[in-house]
XYZ file of C-alpha atoms in Angstrom:
277
model
C -0.005 7.814 -19.537
C -0.532 11.304 -18.152
C 1.618 12.939 -15.469
C -0.563 13.978 -12.530
C 2.082 15.045 -9.969
C 5.836 15.570 -10.085
C 8.598 16.589 -7.674
C 7.620 14.172 -4.916
C 10.035 12.518 -2.515
C 8.620 8.980 -2.383
C 4.869 8.447 -3.010
C 3.402 5.258 -1.533
C 0.213 3.636 -0.156
C -2.329 4.775 -2.760
C -5.981 4.913 -1.648
C -9.237 5.960 -3.355
C -11.203 7.843 -0.702
C -13.882 10.531 -0.733
C -13.478 11.316 -4.418
C -9.689 11.810 -4.390
C -6.490 9.804 -4.595
C -4.751 9.788 -1.212
C -1.181 8.668 -0.709
C 1.618 8.693 1.850
C 4.419 11.094 0.990
C 7.314 9.233 2.529
C 10.364 11.168 3.678
C 8.290 14.392 3.699
C 6.087 12.966 6.508
C 2.835 13.951 4.807
C -0.415 12.475 3.612
C -1.567 14.077 0.357
C -4.963 14.017 -1.343
C -5.137 14.921 -5.036
C -8.067 15.334 -7.410
C -8.319 14.643 -11.135
C -7.006 18.096 -11.985
C -3.877 17.779 -9.856
C -5.081 20.012 -7.001
C -3.566 18.787 -3.737
C -4.239 19.037 -0.030
C -1.527 18.016 2.441
C -1.751 16.736 6.021
C 1.120 16.323 8.448
C 1.714 12.732 9.549
C 3.703 12.332 12.807
C 4.550 8.695 12.169
C 8.203 8.918 13.293
C 9.309 6.787 10.358
C 10.606 8.166 7.061
C 9.593 5.086 5.072
C 7.378 2.050 5.563
C 3.976 3.364 6.643
C 0.467 3.545 5.230
C -2.964 5.111 5.554
C -6.549 3.821 5.606
C -9.921 4.707 7.136
C -12.312 3.162 9.629
C -15.938 2.650 8.560
C -16.887 5.806 10.517
C -14.460 7.883 8.439
C -11.648 8.367 10.944
C -8.194 8.103 9.399
C -5.529 5.633 10.519
C -1.794 5.586 9.922
C 0.820 2.943 10.582
C 4.559 3.493 11.061
C 6.110 3.283 14.505
C 2.593 2.945 16.025
C -1.018 2.550 14.914
C -2.648 5.995 15.189
C -6.234 7.218 14.768
C -6.988 10.820 13.779
C -10.001 12.230 15.627
C -12.502 14.797 14.254
C -11.292 17.409 16.763
C -7.735 17.156 15.436
C -6.305 15.057 18.249
C -4.477 11.792 17.624
C -5.101 8.552 19.524
C -2.564 5.720 19.665
C -4.567 2.526 19.158
C -1.642 0.124 19.445
C 2.060 0.337 20.234
C 2.618 -1.795 17.170
C 4.889 -0.749 14.340
C 3.678 -1.792 10.907
C 3.946 -1.186 7.184
C 0.680 -1.707 5.286
C -2.889 -1.563 6.577
C -6.351 -2.583 5.419
C -9.656 -2.235 7.310
C -12.834 -4.312 6.960
C -16.457 -3.223 7.225
C -16.627 -4.181 10.933
C -13.620 -2.059 11.845
C -11.124 -4.916 12.092
C -7.666 -3.598 11.199
C -5.085 -5.787 9.466
C -1.444 -4.718 9.733
C 1.639 -6.243 8.194
C 5.346 -5.879 8.782
C 8.693 -7.572 9.278
C 11.058 -7.167 12.205
C 14.360 -6.318 10.527
C 16.108 -3.161 9.356
C 15.485 -3.214 5.608
C 16.887 0.255 4.954
C 19.971 -0.505 7.032
C 20.826 -3.625 5.056
C 20.009 -6.204 7.737
C 19.414 -9.745 6.482
C 15.705 -10.329 5.797
C 13.482 -12.061 8.339
C 10.010 -13.479 7.614
C 7.179 -11.087 8.374
C 3.650 -11.297 9.725
C 0.054 -10.109 9.534
C -1.590 -8.926 12.744
C -5.218 -8.143 13.542
C -6.351 -5.238 15.712
C -9.984 -5.729 16.708
C -12.383 -2.857 17.453
C -11.894 -3.430 21.194
C -8.136 -2.873 20.829
C -6.911 -6.464 21.058
C -3.873 -7.310 18.903
C -3.058 -10.813 17.732
C -0.969 -12.349 14.992
C -3.019 -14.124 12.319
C -0.303 -15.125 9.804
C 3.465 -15.586 9.780
C 6.274 -16.527 7.401
C 5.392 -13.707 5.006
C 8.327 -12.959 2.715
C 8.541 -9.167 3.008
C 4.869 -8.253 3.464
C 3.664 -5.312 1.416
C 0.320 -4.242 -0.053
C -2.894 -5.918 1.122
C -6.447 -5.938 -0.200
C -9.735 -7.296 1.118
C -12.451 -8.428 -1.265
C -15.713 -6.449 -0.975
C -17.462 -9.322 0.821
C -14.703 -9.329 3.456
C -14.068 -13.034 2.965
C -10.657 -12.985 1.276
C -7.440 -11.124 2.081
C -4.610 -10.991 -0.456
C -1.109 -9.849 0.491
C 1.916 -9.001 -1.636
C 4.950 -11.070 -0.648
C 7.572 -8.952 -2.371
C 10.633 -11.131 -1.703
C 8.780 -14.283 -2.815
C 7.470 -12.656 -5.996
C 3.895 -13.698 -5.345
C 0.433 -12.698 -4.209
C -0.881 -14.883 -1.387
C -4.556 -15.265 -0.487
C -6.249 -16.228 2.789
C -9.830 -16.914 3.808
C -11.052 -14.535 6.515
C -12.700 -16.352 9.410
C -15.709 -14.927 11.337
C -13.404 -13.920 14.221
C -11.017 -12.138 11.836
C -8.468 -14.937 11.719
C -6.890 -16.095 8.463
C -6.925 -19.636 7.063
C -6.572 -21.632 3.834
C -3.343 -19.976 2.739
C -2.771 -20.315 -1.004
C -0.982 -18.728 -3.952
C -3.125 -16.201 -5.827
C -0.477 -15.461 -8.484
C 3.304 -15.780 -8.743
C 6.313 -14.795 -10.867
C 5.626 -11.153 -10.053
C 7.294 -8.389 -8.038
C 4.348 -7.066 -6.022
C 4.441 -4.004 -3.767
C 1.445 -1.699 -3.259
C -1.487 -3.421 -4.999
C -5.131 -2.626 -5.756
C -8.301 -4.550 -6.577
C -10.787 -3.811 -9.348
C -14.530 -4.407 -9.535
C -14.072 -7.658 -11.489
C -11.822 -9.156 -8.811
C -8.523 -8.757 -10.671
C -5.491 -7.195 -8.985
C -3.125 -4.588 -10.398
C 0.427 -5.270 -9.215
C 4.061 -4.838 -10.148
C 6.236 -7.145 -12.233
C 9.419 -6.538 -10.249
C 10.940 -4.354 -12.950
C 9.478 -1.324 -14.700
C 6.059 -2.770 -15.449
C 2.646 -3.283 -13.906
C 0.088 -5.954 -14.742
C -3.537 -6.758 -14.132
C -3.638 -10.344 -12.937
C -6.472 -12.780 -12.249
C -6.618 -15.412 -9.530
C -4.390 -18.243 -10.705
C -1.880 -15.938 -12.356
C -3.304 -15.127 -15.794
C -1.974 -11.748 -16.968
C -4.896 -9.762 -18.363
C -3.158 -6.453 -19.151
C 0.341 -4.990 -18.965
C 1.735 -1.442 -18.816
C 5.450 -0.727 -19.169
C 7.237 2.258 -17.650
C 10.477 3.966 -18.712
C 13.805 2.546 -17.550
C 14.747 3.247 -13.909
C 11.170 4.255 -13.126
C 9.882 1.826 -10.489
C 6.148 1.547 -9.663
C 5.948 1.369 -5.865
C 2.173 1.637 -5.418
C -0.935 1.392 -7.558
C -4.357 2.879 -6.971
C -7.610 2.581 -8.896
C -9.755 5.726 -8.870
C -12.657 7.279 -10.754
C -11.278 10.425 -12.408
C -14.076 10.952 -14.956
C -13.904 7.238 -15.562
C -11.857 4.304 -14.264
C -8.227 5.377 -13.907
C -5.110 3.566 -12.729
C -2.719 5.742 -10.716
C 0.908 4.599 -10.791
C 3.096 5.972 -7.993
C 6.729 5.909 -9.033
C 10.216 7.134 -8.209
C 13.638 6.701 -9.750
C 15.101 3.299 -8.886
C 18.283 2.140 -10.554
C 18.226 -1.621 -10.905
C 22.030 -1.858 -10.990
C 22.439 0.043 -7.704
C 22.141 -1.445 -4.218
C 19.010 -1.030 -2.109
C 20.979 1.190 0.285
C 22.174 3.447 -2.542
C 18.682 3.771 -4.012
C 17.099 4.534 -0.650
C 19.846 7.019 0.139
C 19.229 8.857 -3.116
C 15.474 8.968 -2.482
C 16.039 10.257 1.050
C 18.573 12.955 0.232
C 17.288 14.050 -3.165
C 16.680 14.976 -5.867
C 12.916 14.469 -5.649
C 12.075 12.097 -8.465
C 8.679 10.860 -7.251
C 5.822 11.076 -9.734
C 2.216 9.954 -10.097
C 1.006 8.920 -13.543
C -2.570 8.144 -14.579
C -3.911 5.986 -17.361
C -7.544 5.186 -18.273
C -8.579 1.570 -17.739
C -11.742 -0.376 -18.490
C -12.689 -1.746 -15.055
C -13.540 0.608 -12.163
C -12.276 0.409 -8.592
C -14.165 -1.479 -5.918
C -16.882 0.736 -4.451
C -15.995 2.060 -0.975
């Protein structure tokens, strides 16, 4: 592996967009784009949430962020609130349908977990829930044909797949793979998903659960998000920060919030490229 960036607070929500890796710089309230050489460009993100927010783009190129609300960033620099809906992860289809996920409990504050949901925001601004009973919803991907959505259920240790209906609804819920520890996931051009093991490893997994490849990280180095990019060839970007498995969630989050800044992004060449966007 090669170190691409160091000294970050908490890198999350990796995206391959417009020739660069984009990610959410939690705690610092930024969105950062970085190229293969490590050159960065930063954008302020007024999401009013230190952790638990993501970024994606509409088909027309306008950027979206989640957090306390769903916001759209206009070409003239203004920001439009599309929905008064707090959310964690986001994925957008080719028609401009926006899928959001989240759970209504205070994770950082130590509140007992509650099942989460997936909601759909249609291009006309309507919001409706399309799935429930998601055990800590995290990363989501859509297949290139728009017919399948896969979500990471972190607390259940599985990836769960749905069929996407013509109206954007979700049906035919099923297990894609289990015995994992998924967080921010990504899809490759052969239909396999890179995800986390729940410890200090990441795997490339096929539908049904077959592990195709594995990469291990150093101790106390947790992979929170994964992104596939084309940096002079297919490259997996692993977004990490220090996470001590013997410490409580509250202690780990407190250390990430108050420093030191242990966030890093590592890259490693892989054989299969990202899905074309």
